[in-house]
Coordinates of C-alpha atoms in Angstrom, one line a residue:
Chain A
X24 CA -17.2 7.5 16.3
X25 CA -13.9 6.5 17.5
X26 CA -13.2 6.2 21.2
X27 CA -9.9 8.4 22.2
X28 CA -9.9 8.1 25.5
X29 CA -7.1 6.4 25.9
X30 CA -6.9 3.4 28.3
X31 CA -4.1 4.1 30.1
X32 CA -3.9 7.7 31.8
X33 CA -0.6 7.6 32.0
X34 CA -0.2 7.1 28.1
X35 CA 2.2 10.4 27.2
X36 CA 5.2 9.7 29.6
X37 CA 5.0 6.1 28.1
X38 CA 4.7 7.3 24.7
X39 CA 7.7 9.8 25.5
X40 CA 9.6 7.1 27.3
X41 CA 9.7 4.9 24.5
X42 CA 10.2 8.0 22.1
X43 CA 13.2 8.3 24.0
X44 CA 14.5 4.8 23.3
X45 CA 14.4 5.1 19.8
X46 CA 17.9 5.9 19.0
X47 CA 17.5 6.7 15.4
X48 CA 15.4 9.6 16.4
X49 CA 18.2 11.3 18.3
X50 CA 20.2 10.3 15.5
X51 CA 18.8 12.0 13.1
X52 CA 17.5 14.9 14.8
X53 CA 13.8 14.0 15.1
X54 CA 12.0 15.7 18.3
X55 CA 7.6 14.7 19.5
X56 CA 6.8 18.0 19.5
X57 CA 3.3 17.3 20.5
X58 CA 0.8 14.6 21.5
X59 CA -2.9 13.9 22.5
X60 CA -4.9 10.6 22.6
X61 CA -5.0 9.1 19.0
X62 CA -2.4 11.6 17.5
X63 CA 1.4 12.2 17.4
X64 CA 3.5 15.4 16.0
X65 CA 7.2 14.3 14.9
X66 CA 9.7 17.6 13.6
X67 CA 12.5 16.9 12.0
X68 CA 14.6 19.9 11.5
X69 CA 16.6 20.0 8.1
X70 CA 20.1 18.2 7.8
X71 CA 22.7 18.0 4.8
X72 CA 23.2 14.2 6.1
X73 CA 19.6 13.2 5.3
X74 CA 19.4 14.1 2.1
X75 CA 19.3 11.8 -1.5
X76 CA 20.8 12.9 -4.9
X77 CA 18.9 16.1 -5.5
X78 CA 19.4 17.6 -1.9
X79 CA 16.0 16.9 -0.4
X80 CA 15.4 14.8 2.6
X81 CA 15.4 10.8 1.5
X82 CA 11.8 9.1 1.3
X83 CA 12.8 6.8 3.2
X84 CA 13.5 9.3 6.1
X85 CA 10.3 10.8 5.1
X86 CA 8.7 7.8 5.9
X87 CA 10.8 7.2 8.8
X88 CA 8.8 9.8 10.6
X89 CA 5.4 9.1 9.2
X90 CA 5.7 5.8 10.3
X91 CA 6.8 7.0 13.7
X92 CA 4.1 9.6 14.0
X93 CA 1.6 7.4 13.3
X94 CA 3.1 4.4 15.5
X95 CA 2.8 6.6 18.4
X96 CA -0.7 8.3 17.7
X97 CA -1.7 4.4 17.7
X98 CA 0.4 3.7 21.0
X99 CA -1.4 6.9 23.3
X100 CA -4.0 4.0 22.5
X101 CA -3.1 1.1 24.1
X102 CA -2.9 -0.4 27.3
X103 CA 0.4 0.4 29.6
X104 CA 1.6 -3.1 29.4
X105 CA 1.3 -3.6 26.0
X106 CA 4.1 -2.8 23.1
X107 CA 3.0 -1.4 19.7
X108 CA 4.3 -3.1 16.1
X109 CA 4.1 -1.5 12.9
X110 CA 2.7 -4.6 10.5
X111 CA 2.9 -1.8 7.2
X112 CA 2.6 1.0 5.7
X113 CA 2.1 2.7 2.8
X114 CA 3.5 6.3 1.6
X115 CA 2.9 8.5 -1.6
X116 CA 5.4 10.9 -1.4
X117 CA 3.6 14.4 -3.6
X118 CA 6.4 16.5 -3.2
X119 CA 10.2 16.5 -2.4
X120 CA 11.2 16.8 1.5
X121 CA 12.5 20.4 0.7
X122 CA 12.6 23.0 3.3
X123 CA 13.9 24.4 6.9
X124 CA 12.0 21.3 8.6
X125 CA 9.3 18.2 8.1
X126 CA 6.6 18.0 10.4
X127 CA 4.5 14.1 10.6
X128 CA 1.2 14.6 12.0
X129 CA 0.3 10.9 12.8
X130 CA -3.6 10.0 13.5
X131 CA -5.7 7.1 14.2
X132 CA -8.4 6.3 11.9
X133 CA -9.4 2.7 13.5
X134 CA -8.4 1.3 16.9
X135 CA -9.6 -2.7 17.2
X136 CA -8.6 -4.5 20.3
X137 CA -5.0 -5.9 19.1
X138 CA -4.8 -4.3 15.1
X139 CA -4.9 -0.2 14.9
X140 CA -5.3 1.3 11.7
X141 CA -3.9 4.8 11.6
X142 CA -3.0 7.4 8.8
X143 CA -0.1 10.3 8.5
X144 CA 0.7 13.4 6.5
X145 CA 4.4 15.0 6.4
X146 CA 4.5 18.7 5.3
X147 CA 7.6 20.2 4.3
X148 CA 7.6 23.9 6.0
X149 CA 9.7 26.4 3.4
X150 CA 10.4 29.9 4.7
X151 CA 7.5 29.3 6.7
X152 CA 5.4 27.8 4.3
X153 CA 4.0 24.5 4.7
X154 CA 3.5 21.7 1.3
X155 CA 2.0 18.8 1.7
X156 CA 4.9 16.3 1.3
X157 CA 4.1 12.9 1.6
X158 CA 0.3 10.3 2.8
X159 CA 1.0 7.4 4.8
X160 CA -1.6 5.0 5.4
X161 CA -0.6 1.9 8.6
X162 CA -1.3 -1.0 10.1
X163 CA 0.2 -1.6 13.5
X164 CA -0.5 -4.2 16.1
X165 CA -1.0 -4.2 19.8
X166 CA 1.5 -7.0 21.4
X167 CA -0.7 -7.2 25.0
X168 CA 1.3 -8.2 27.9
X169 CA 4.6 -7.2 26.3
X170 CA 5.4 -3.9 28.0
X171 CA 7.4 -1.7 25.9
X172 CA 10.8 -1.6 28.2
Chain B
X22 CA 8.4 -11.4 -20.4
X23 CA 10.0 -8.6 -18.9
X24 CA 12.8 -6.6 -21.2
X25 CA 15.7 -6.2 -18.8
X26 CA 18.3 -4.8 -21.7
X27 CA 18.9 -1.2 -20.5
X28 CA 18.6 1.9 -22.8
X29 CA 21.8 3.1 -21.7
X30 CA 24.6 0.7 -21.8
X31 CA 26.5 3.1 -19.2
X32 CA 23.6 2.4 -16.5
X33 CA 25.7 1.5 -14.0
X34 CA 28.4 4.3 -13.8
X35 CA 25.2 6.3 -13.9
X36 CA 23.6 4.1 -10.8
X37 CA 26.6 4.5 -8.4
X38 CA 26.9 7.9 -9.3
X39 CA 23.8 9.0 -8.0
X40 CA 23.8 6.4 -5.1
X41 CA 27.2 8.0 -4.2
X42 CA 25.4 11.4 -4.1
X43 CA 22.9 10.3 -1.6
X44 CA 24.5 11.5 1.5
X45 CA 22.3 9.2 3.6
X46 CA 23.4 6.4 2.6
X47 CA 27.2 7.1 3.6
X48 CA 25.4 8.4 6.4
X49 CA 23.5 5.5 7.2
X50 CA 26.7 3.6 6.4
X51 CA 24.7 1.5 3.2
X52 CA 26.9 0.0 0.2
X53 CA 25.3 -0.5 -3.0
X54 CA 26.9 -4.3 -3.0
X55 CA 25.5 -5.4 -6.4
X56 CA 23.8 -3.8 -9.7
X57 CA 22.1 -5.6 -12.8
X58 CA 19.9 -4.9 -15.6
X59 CA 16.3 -4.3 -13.3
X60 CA 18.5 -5.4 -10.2
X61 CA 19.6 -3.6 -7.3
X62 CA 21.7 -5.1 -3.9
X63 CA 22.0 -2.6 -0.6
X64 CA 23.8 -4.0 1.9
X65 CA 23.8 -2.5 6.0
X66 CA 25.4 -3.2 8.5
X67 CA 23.6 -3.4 11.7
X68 CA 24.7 0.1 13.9
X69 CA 22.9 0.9 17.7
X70 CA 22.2 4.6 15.6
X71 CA 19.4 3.3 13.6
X72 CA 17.9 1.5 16.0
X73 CA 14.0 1.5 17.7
X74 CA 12.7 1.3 21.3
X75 CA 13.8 -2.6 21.2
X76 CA 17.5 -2.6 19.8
X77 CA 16.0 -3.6 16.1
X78 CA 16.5 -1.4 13.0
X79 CA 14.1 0.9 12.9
X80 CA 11.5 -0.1 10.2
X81 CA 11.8 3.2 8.8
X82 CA 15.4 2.1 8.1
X83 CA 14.7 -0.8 6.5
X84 CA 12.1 1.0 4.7
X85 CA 15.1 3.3 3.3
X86 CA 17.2 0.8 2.1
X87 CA 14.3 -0.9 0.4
X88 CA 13.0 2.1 -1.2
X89 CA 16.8 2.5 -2.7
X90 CA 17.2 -1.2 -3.3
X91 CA 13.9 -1.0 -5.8
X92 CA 14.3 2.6 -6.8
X93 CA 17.9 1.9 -8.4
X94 CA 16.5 -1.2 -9.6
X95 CA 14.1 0.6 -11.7
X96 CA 16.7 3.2 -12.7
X97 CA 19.5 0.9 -14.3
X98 CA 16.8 0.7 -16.9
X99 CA 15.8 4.2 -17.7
X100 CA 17.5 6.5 -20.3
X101 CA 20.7 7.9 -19.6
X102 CA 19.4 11.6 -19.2
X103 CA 15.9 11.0 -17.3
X104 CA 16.0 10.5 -13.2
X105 CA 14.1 8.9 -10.8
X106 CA 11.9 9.4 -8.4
X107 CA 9.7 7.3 -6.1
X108 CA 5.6 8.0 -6.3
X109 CA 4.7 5.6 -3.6
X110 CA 5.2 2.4 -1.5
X111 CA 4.0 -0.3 0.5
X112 CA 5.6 -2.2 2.7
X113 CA 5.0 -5.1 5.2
X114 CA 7.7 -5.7 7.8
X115 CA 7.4 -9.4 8.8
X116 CA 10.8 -10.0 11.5
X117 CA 12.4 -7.5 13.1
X118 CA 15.7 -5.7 11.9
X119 CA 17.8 -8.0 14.4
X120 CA 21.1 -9.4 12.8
X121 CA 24.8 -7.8 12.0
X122 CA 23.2 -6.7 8.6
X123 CA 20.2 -5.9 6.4
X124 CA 20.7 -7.0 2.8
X125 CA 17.6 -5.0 0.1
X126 CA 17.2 -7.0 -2.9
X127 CA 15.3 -4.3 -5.6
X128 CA 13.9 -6.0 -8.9
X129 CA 11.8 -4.7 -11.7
X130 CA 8.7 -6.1 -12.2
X131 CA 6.8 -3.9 -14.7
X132 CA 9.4 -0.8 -17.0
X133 CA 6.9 1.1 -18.5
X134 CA 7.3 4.4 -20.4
X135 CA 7.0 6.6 -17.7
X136 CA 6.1 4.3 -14.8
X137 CA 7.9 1.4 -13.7
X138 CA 6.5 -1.2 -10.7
X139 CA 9.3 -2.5 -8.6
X140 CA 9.0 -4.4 -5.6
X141 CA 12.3 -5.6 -2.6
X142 CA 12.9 -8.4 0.0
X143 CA 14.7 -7.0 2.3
X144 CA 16.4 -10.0 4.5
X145 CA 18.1 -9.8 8.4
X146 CA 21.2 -12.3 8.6
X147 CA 21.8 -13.2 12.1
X148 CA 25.1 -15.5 12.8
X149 CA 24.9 -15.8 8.8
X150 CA 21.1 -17.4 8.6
X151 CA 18.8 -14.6 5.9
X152 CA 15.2 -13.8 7.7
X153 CA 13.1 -12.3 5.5
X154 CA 12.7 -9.3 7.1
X155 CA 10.6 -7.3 4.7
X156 CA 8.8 -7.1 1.5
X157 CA 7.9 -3.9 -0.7
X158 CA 5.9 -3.1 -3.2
X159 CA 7.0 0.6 -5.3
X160 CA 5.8 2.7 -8.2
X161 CA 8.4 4.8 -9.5
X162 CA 8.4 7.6 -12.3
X163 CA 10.9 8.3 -14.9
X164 CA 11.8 12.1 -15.3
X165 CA 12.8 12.2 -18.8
X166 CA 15.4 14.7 -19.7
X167 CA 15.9 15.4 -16.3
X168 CA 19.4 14.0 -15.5
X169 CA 20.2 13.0 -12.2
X170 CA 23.2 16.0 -11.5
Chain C
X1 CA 12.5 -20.9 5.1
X2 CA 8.6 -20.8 5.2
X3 CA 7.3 -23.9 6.8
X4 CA 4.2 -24.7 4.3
X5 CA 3.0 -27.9 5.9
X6 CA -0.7 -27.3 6.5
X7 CA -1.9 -27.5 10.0
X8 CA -5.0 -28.7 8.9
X9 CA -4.7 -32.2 6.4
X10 CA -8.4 -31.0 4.9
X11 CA -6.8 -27.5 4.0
X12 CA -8.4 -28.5 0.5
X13 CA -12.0 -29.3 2.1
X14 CA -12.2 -26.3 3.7
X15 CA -10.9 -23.9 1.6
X16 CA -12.9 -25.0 -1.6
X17 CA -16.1 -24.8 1.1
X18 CA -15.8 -21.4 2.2
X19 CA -14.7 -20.5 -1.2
X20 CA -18.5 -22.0 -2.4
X21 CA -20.1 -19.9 0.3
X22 CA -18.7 -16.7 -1.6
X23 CA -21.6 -15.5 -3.6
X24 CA -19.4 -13.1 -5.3
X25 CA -17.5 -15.3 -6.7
X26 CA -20.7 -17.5 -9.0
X27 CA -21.5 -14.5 -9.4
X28 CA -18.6 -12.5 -11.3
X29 CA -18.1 -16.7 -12.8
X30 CA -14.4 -17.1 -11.2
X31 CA -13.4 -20.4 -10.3
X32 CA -10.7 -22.0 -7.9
X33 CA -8.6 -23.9 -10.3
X34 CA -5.0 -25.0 -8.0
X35 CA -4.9 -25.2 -4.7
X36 CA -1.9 -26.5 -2.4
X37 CA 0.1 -25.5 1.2
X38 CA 0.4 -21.4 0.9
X39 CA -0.7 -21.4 -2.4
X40 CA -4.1 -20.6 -4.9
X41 CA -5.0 -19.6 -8.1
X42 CA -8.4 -18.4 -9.4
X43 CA -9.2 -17.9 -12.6
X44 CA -12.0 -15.6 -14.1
X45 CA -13.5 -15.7 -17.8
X46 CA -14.3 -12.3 -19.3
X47 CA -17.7 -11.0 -18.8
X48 CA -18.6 -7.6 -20.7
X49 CA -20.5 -7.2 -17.1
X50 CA -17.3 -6.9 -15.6
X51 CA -16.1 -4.2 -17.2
X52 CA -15.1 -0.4 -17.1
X53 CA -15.4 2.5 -19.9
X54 CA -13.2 1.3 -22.0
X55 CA -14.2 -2.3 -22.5
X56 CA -11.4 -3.8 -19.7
X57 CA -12.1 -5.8 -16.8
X58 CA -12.9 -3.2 -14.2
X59 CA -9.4 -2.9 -11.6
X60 CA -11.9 -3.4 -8.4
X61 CA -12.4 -7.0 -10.0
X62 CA -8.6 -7.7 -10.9
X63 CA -8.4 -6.2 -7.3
X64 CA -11.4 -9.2 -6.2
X65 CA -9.5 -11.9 -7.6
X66 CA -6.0 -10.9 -6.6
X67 CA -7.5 -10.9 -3.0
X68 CA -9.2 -14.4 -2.9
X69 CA -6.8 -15.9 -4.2
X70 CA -3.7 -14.3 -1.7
X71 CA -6.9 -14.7 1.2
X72 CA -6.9 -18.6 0.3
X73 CA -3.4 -19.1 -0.2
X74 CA -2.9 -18.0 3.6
X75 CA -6.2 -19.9 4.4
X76 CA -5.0 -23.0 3.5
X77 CA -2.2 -22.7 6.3
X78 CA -4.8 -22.0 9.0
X79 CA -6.0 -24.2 11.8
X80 CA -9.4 -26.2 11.2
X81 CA -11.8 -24.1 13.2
X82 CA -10.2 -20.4 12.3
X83 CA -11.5 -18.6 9.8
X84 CA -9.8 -16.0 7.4
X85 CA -10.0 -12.4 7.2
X86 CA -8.3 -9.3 4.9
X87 CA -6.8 -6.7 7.1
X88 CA -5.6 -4.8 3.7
X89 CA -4.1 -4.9 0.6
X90 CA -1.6 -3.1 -2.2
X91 CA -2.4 -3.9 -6.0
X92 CA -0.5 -2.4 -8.8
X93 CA -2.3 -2.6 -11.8
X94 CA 0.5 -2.8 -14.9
X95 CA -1.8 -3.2 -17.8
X96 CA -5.8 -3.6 -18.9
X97 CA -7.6 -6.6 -17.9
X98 CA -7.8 -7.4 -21.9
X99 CA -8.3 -11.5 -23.0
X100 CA -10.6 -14.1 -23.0
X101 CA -9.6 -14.5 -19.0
X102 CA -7.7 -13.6 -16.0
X103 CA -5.5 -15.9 -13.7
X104 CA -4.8 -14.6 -10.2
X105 CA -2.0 -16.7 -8.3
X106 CA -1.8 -16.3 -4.7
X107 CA 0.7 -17.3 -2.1
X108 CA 1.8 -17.1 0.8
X109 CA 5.1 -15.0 2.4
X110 CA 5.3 -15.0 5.6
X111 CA 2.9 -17.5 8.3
X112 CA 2.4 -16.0 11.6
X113 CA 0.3 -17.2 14.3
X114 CA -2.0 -14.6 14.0
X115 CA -0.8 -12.5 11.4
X116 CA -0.3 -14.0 7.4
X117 CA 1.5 -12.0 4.7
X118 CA 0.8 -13.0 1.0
X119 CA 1.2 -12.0 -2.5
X120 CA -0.9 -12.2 -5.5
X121 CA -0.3 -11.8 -9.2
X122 CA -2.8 -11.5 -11.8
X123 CA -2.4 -12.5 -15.3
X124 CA -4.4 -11.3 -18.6
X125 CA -4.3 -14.3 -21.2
X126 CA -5.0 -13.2 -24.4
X127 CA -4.9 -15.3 -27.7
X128 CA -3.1 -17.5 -25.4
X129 CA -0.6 -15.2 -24.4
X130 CA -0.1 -14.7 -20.0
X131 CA 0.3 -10.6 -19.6
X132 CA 1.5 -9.7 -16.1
X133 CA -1.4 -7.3 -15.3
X134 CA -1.7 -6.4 -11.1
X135 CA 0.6 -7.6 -8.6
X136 CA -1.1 -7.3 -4.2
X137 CA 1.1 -7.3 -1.7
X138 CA -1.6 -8.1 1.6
X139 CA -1.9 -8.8 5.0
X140 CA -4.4 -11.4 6.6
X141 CA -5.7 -12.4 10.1
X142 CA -5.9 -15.4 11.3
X143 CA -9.5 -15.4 13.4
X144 CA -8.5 -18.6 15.7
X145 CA -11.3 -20.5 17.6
X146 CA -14.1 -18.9 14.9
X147 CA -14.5 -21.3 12.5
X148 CA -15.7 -20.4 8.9
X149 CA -19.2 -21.4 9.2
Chain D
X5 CA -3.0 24.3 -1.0
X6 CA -5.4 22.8 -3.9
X7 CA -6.5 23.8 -6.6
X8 CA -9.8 22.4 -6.6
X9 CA -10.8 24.8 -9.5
X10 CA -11.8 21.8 -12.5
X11 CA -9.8 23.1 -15.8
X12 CA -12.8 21.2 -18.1
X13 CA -16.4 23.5 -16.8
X14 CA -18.1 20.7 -18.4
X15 CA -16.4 18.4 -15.7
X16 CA -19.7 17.0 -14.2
X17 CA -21.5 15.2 -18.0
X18 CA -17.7 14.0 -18.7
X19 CA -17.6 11.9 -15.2
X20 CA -20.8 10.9 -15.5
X21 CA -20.8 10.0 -19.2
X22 CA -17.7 7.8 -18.0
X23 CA -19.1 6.2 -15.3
X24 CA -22.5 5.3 -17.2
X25 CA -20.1 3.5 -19.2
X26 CA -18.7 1.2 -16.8
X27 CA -20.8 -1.8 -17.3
X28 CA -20.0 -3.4 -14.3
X29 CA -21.2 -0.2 -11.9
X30 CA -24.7 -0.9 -13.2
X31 CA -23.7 -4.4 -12.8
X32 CA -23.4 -4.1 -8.8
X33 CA -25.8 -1.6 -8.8
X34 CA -23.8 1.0 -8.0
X35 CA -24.7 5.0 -8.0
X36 CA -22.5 8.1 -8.7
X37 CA -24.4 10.1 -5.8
X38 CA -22.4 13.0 -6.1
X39 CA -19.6 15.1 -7.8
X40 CA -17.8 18.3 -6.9
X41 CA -14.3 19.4 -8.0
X42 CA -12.1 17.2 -6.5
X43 CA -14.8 14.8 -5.1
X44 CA -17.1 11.8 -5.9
X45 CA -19.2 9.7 -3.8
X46 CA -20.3 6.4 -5.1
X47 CA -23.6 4.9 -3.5
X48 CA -24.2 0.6 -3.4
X49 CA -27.3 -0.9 -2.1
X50 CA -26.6 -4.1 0.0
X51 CA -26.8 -7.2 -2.8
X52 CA -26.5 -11.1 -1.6
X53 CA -24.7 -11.8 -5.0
X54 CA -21.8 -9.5 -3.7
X55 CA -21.4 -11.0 -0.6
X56 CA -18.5 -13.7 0.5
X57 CA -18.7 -16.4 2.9
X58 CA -20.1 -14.9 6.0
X59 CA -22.5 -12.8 4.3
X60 CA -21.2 -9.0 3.9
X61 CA -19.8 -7.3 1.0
X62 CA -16.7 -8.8 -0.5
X63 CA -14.1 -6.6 0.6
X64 CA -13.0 -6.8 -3.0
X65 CA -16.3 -4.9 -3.8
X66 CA -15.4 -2.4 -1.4
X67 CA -12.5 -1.4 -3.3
X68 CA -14.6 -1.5 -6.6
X69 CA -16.2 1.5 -5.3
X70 CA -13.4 3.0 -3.4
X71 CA -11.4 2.6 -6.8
X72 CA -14.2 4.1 -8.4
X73 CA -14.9 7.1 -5.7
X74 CA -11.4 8.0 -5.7
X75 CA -10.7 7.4 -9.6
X76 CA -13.5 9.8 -10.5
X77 CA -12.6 12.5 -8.0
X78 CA -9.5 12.6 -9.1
X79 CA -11.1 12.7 -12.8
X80 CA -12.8 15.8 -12.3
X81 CA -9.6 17.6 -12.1
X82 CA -8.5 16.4 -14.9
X83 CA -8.6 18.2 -18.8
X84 CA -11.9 17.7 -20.8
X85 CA -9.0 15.0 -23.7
X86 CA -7.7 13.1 -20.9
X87 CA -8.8 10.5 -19.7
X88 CA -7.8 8.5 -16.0
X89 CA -6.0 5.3 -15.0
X90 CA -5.7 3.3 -12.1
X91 CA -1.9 3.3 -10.6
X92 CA -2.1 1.5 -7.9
X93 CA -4.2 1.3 -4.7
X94 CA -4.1 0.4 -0.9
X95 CA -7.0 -0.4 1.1
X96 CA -7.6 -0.7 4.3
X97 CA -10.4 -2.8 5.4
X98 CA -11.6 -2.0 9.1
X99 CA -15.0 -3.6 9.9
X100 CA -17.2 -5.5 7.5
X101 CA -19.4 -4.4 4.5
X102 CA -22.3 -4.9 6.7
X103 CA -25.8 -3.3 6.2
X104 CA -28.0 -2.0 3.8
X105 CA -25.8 0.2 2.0
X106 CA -22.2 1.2 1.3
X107 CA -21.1 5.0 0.6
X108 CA -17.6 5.4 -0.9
X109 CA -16.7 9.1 -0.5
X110 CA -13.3 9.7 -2.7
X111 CA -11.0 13.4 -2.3
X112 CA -8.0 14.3 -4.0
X113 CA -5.1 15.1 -2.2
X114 CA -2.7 16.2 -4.8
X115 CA -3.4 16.9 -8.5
X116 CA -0.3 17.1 -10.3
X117 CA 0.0 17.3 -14.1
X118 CA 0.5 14.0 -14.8
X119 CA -0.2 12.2 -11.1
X120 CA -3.3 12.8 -8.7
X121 CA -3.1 10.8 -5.3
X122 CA -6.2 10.7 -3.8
X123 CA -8.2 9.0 -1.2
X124 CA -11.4 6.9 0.0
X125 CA -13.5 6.2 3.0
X126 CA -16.2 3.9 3.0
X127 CA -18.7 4.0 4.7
X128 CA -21.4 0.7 6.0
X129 CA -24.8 1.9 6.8
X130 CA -26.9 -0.1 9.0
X131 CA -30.2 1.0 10.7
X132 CA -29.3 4.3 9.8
X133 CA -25.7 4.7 11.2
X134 CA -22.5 4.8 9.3
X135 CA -19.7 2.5 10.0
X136 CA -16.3 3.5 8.6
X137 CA -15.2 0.3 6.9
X138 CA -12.3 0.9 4.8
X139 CA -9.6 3.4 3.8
X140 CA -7.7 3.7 0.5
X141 CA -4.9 5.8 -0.8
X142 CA -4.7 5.5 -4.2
X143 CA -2.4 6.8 -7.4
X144 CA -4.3 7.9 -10.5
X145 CA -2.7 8.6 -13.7
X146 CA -3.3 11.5 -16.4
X147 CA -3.6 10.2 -19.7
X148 CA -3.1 13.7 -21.9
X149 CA -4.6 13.6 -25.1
X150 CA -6.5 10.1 -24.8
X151 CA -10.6 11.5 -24.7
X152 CA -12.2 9.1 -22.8
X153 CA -14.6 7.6 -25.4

């Protein structure tokens, strides 16, 4: 059905490149632990600073990586010159960002020419065990001819 | 339409007491900058930590604030020993986080029993001018006698 | 802030054309009753045909309503020969589709070139009485040089 | 990770008993086409009456049954007094309801006591070959103690 061959060969140091740029992913402690055409892996090891009122990781640093994951599985994509936009995105969060580390497994579900629709799940990993944490659901948007650096 | 008279008259003590025990917003460096009956303000200064690939607030950032922003909305109305918690939410960025600060605006827009529906505007001001920045859409649950600490 | 000066003087023209050329909407009996720059409203009488097991308008049709009516609120700030299309939508629904109709107000957030960001909110009048009953947060594209028929 | 085990045997005659009472399904023309715990697919022949401006399936339709796919999936998980509400839902729509049929095939992906999230693909048969045309992630709602008729 879908086409992931990605246009540009060169698509993971790209993707990497501008992984690098992000500064809130440093930040926070956020690492691309893997990557292939149309997908994106983002682990976030656990960190007191993260956290909301009961201790877990914030939603909104749940989504942080969802929306990251998912942004990047739609940027293996596109062409090299082009930069990636996230338009929305949508999360229900099932279960609290509890554990050693989150993983956000980001995949594309639809790639048009400049909009990409793409989905992502976070699992919360617990001694070892992995819950299903939070859905995303994303829009993004290809800016052609606007090279990401 | 709407009945924005809280439950508990002591809803904001409670508000900024949970707020304060969210370590990512210190973290984050976000101020809870005004509170009202089905209202919520979170103000953020721009920081080069939080930022993306381009030197904007990461949307997952803004996403953060704006998840708070609705969430404590929603919770200055709820009973003084139930918590909150965030089921889902959507959000469309529409301008980049580029500006000395991101302000959330969080209002109310349904209370129900159990569920309320809130949505924010979250705004970018830039040399003082407000760009509307981003808008979400939230469902949140009330944990009845389940107080926050 | 939003600049809602049509581009197009016969906004009206157009909009209440394409809105003709939607089967659906004879079909279900909803009407376009206000139109103006970034902004529509339809309005559907209740139909027992239209309904789901427990006598309510069925939440895919509050969900039809909501749509057109956010889809023609950005349409009417189009160019003449672009035509209109739903990239995706968010609907809360906050209470039954009960009453002798249902309003759905559209309008417009945010005009980009290509992309449009609108909101819709759908009312159930009963006895008279407006119940806020779904709220859509969407996102529309702007098809330029494909005119709508 | 779920329990796709139904808690009400008799979960297969309560979905269908539901859906044969939502008037407007028969209305569309709409088919439950199959049921398993946790799953529902819903089945629409192509209809000119359901069709907007340029001819294919109002998109609005297409979350009628991808409400209704999801909605009932989630259903079968649910007790034999219960009955299910809509929350909310997000929708992706990624090529037109174009063809002669639609297939909406709804999963759960977490079934909670009182919360199920689940999702829907749809699906836009023509000539044989399925398109995948929209997405949606959806919240349901438990309503304990409320039988369905």
């Amino acid at each position: 059905m879908l086409d992931f061959t990605p246009r540009d060969p060169n698509y993971a140091t790209r993707v990497h490149s501008s992984f690098d740029r992000q500064q809130v992913m440093a930040w926070i402690g956020a690492k691309l632990t893997h990557l292939a055409p149309g997908h994106c892996e983002i682990t976030l090891p656990h960190k007191p600073d993260l956290t909301q009122q009961h201790g877990y990781i914030h939603g909104g640093i749940i989504g942080t990586i969802g929306d990251t994951a998912a942004g990047y599985a739609a940027y293996t994509l596109m062409p090299h010159d082009a930069s990636v936009l996230t338009v929305e995105y949508k999360m229900n969060i099932m279960a609290p960002g509890d554990g050693e580390l989150l993983i956000a497994r980001g995949e594309v579900i639809r790639a048009g020419r400049s909009l990409v629709v793409a989905r992502a799940d976070v699992y919360a990993v617990k001694a070892g065990k992995e819950t299903h944490c939070a859905s995303l659901l994303q829009t993004l948007m290809t800016m052609h001819g606007k090279a990401d650096e």
